[in-house]
């Protein structure tokens, strides 16, 4: 089973948001990528990208079929 923490809907676009507020050495990227793959298997869940809210990591991972934006919580809160 998989679990996505939040779903942001903008019109017909669905953007999953996963929260992983951990130290970088405790991040499990394969676990995150597996969760996203499971989410994307459902045709109504085709997200253009995924947001992972982190403690300190900021990066854009384009190596997956669905890009993953890692963004620290402090920056995420500024966007909200």
Rosetta silent file (secondary structure, phi, psi, omega in degrees, C-alpha in Angstrom):
SEQUENCE: XXXXXXXXXXXXXXXXXXXXXXXXXXXXXXXXXXXXXXXXXXXXXXXXXXXXXXXXXXXXXXXXXXXXXXXXXXXXXXXX
SCORE:     score description
SCORE:     0.000 S_00000001
   1 L     0.000  159.149  178.773    0.000    0.000    0.000 S_00000001
   2 L  -133.537  163.011 -179.553    0.993    3.591   -0.441 S_00000001
   3 L  -145.786  129.433  173.313   -0.044    6.845    1.130 S_00000001
   4 L  -106.161  132.655 -174.396    0.202   10.396   -0.144 S_00000001
   5 L   -68.958  -43.709 -178.577    0.026   12.997    2.621 S_00000001
   6 E  -141.246  154.004  174.497   -1.787   15.746    0.690 S_00000001
   7 E  -124.763  124.914  176.048   -3.371   16.250   -2.709 S_00000001
   8 E  -104.021  121.753  178.508   -3.408   19.698   -4.304 S_00000001
   9 E  -109.729  122.956  177.475   -6.034   20.092   -7.019 S_00000001
  10 E  -123.032   99.828 -173.586   -5.715   22.994   -9.423 S_00000001
  11 L    64.207 -123.750  178.212   -8.516   22.693  -11.953 S_00000001
  12 L   -92.711    0.732 -176.843   -8.113   19.239  -13.472 S_00000001
  13 E   -92.193  131.022  178.649   -4.487   18.935  -12.364 S_00000001
  14 E  -110.770  125.329  179.801   -3.692   16.760   -9.348 S_00000001
  15 E  -121.491  112.913  178.059   -0.386   17.363   -7.546 S_00000001
  16 E   -76.682  143.437  178.520    0.575   14.928   -4.780 S_00000001
  17 E  -125.594  120.532  179.430    2.458   16.334   -1.792 S_00000001
  18 E  -111.003  133.959  179.511    4.505   14.014    0.388 S_00000001
  19 E  -105.438  122.044  177.454    5.967   15.267    3.680 S_00000001
  20 E  -132.680   74.405 -177.370    9.338   13.832    4.724 S_00000001
  21 L   -84.209   82.800 -177.291   10.567   16.173    7.449 S_00000001
  22 L  -138.594  164.881  171.737   13.763   14.292    8.266 S_00000001
  23 L   -66.442  148.100 -177.267   17.501   14.812    8.288 S_00000001
  24 H   -53.854  -34.202 -179.254   19.004   14.165    4.840 S_00000001
  25 H   -74.268   -6.340  177.048   20.742   10.982    6.003 S_00000001
  26 H  -108.696    5.771  177.456   17.327    9.548    6.969 S_00000001
  27 L   -76.590  134.206  178.775   15.618   10.265    3.636 S_00000001
  28 L  -113.505   84.408 -176.685   14.615    7.119    1.806 S_00000001
  29 H   -59.714  -38.677  177.335   14.361    8.203   -1.830 S_00000001
  30 H   -60.370  -36.106  177.485   13.505    4.716   -3.125 S_00000001
  31 H   -64.731  -42.199  178.996   10.541    4.660   -0.731 S_00000001
  32 H   -64.189  -46.618 -178.722    9.393    8.063   -1.994 S_00000001
  33 H   -64.261  -37.176  177.411    9.766    7.046   -5.634 S_00000001
  34 H   -65.174  -42.768  177.589    7.846    3.807   -5.021 S_00000001
  35 H   -59.455  -43.048 -179.641    4.989    5.712   -3.386 S_00000001
  36 H   -66.242  -41.965  178.401    4.827    8.060   -6.375 S_00000001
  37 H   -60.846  -42.416  178.898    4.872    5.171   -8.854 S_00000001
  38 H   -63.626  -40.968  178.756    1.981    3.512   -7.030 S_00000001
  39 H   -62.267  -43.303 -175.298    0.040    6.800   -7.048 S_00000001
  40 H   -72.819  -14.680  179.961    0.647    7.326  -10.777 S_00000001
  41 L   -63.579  -27.280  179.460   -0.657    3.853  -11.693 S_00000001
  42 L   -84.102  123.208 -171.595   -4.207    5.148  -11.401 S_00000001
  43 H   -60.364  -25.946  178.018   -5.054    6.982  -14.604 S_00000001
  44 H   -78.191   -6.639 -177.443   -6.919    9.759  -12.774 S_00000001
  45 H  -105.761   26.970 -178.176   -3.756   10.487  -10.773 S_00000001
  46 L   -75.862   95.701 -178.409   -1.450   11.541  -13.613 S_00000001
  47 L   -90.364  142.670  177.423    0.415   14.388  -11.959 S_00000001
  48 L   -71.336  -25.436  176.096    2.798   16.620  -13.958 S_00000001
  49 E  -162.578  169.850 -179.245    5.156   16.651  -10.957 S_00000001
  50 E  -126.230  144.486  176.813    5.274   15.731   -7.277 S_00000001
  51 E  -109.465  130.381  173.194    6.231   17.885   -4.298 S_00000001
  52 E  -117.699  115.088  179.322    8.147   16.406   -1.367 S_00000001
  53 E   -84.746  125.122 -173.739    8.329   18.740    1.626 S_00000001
  54 E  -121.798  179.502  175.993   11.614   18.143    3.469 S_00000001
  55 L   -81.794  -48.648 -174.730   13.596   19.470    6.389 S_00000001
  56 L  -136.443  -10.587 -172.106   16.597   20.832    4.453 S_00000001
  57 L   -84.174  132.911  172.090   16.748   19.348    0.952 S_00000001
  58 L  -132.101  117.658  178.286   16.016   21.483   -2.086 S_00000001
  59 E  -167.227  162.118  175.157   16.399   19.888   -5.513 S_00000001
  60 E  -117.342  116.854 -179.330   14.547   18.944   -8.658 S_00000001
  61 E  -100.400  106.719 -178.813   14.820   15.272   -9.584 S_00000001
  62 L  -100.939    9.105 -176.336   14.047   14.847  -13.293 S_00000001
  63 L   -80.809   -0.797 -179.142   15.358   11.281  -13.520 S_00000001
  64 L  -108.025  162.236  174.692   11.889    9.812  -13.010 S_00000001
  65 L   -57.567  -33.408  176.210    8.913    9.673  -15.368 S_00000001
  66 L  -113.515  117.606  178.936    7.323   12.205  -13.005 S_00000001
  67 E   -58.906  145.903  179.115    9.661   15.013  -11.819 S_00000001
  68 E  -118.869  122.737  176.163   10.010   15.354   -8.042 S_00000001
  69 E   -99.984  113.378  174.923   10.489   18.770   -6.441 S_00000001
  70 E   -93.167  125.720 -176.140   12.099   18.508   -3.001 S_00000001
  71 E  -139.356  131.129  178.196   11.495   21.706   -1.063 S_00000001
  72 E   -62.983  147.594 -178.297   12.276   22.596    2.584 S_00000001
  73 H   -53.513  -41.107 -177.448    9.280   23.268    4.811 S_00000001
  74 H   -60.253  -36.818  178.177   10.334   26.890    5.427 S_00000001
  75 H   -76.392  -37.916  178.130   10.122   27.622    1.682 S_00000001
  76 H   -59.926  -41.781 -179.683    6.911   25.668    1.250 S_00000001
  77 H   -66.269  -31.122  176.476    5.269   27.756    3.972 S_00000001
  78 H   -67.780  -30.239 -179.880    6.309   30.955    2.177 S_00000001
  79 H   -76.942  -24.727 -175.737    4.482   29.725   -0.929 S_00000001
  80 L   -77.422    0.000    0.000    1.275   28.962    0.957 S_00000001
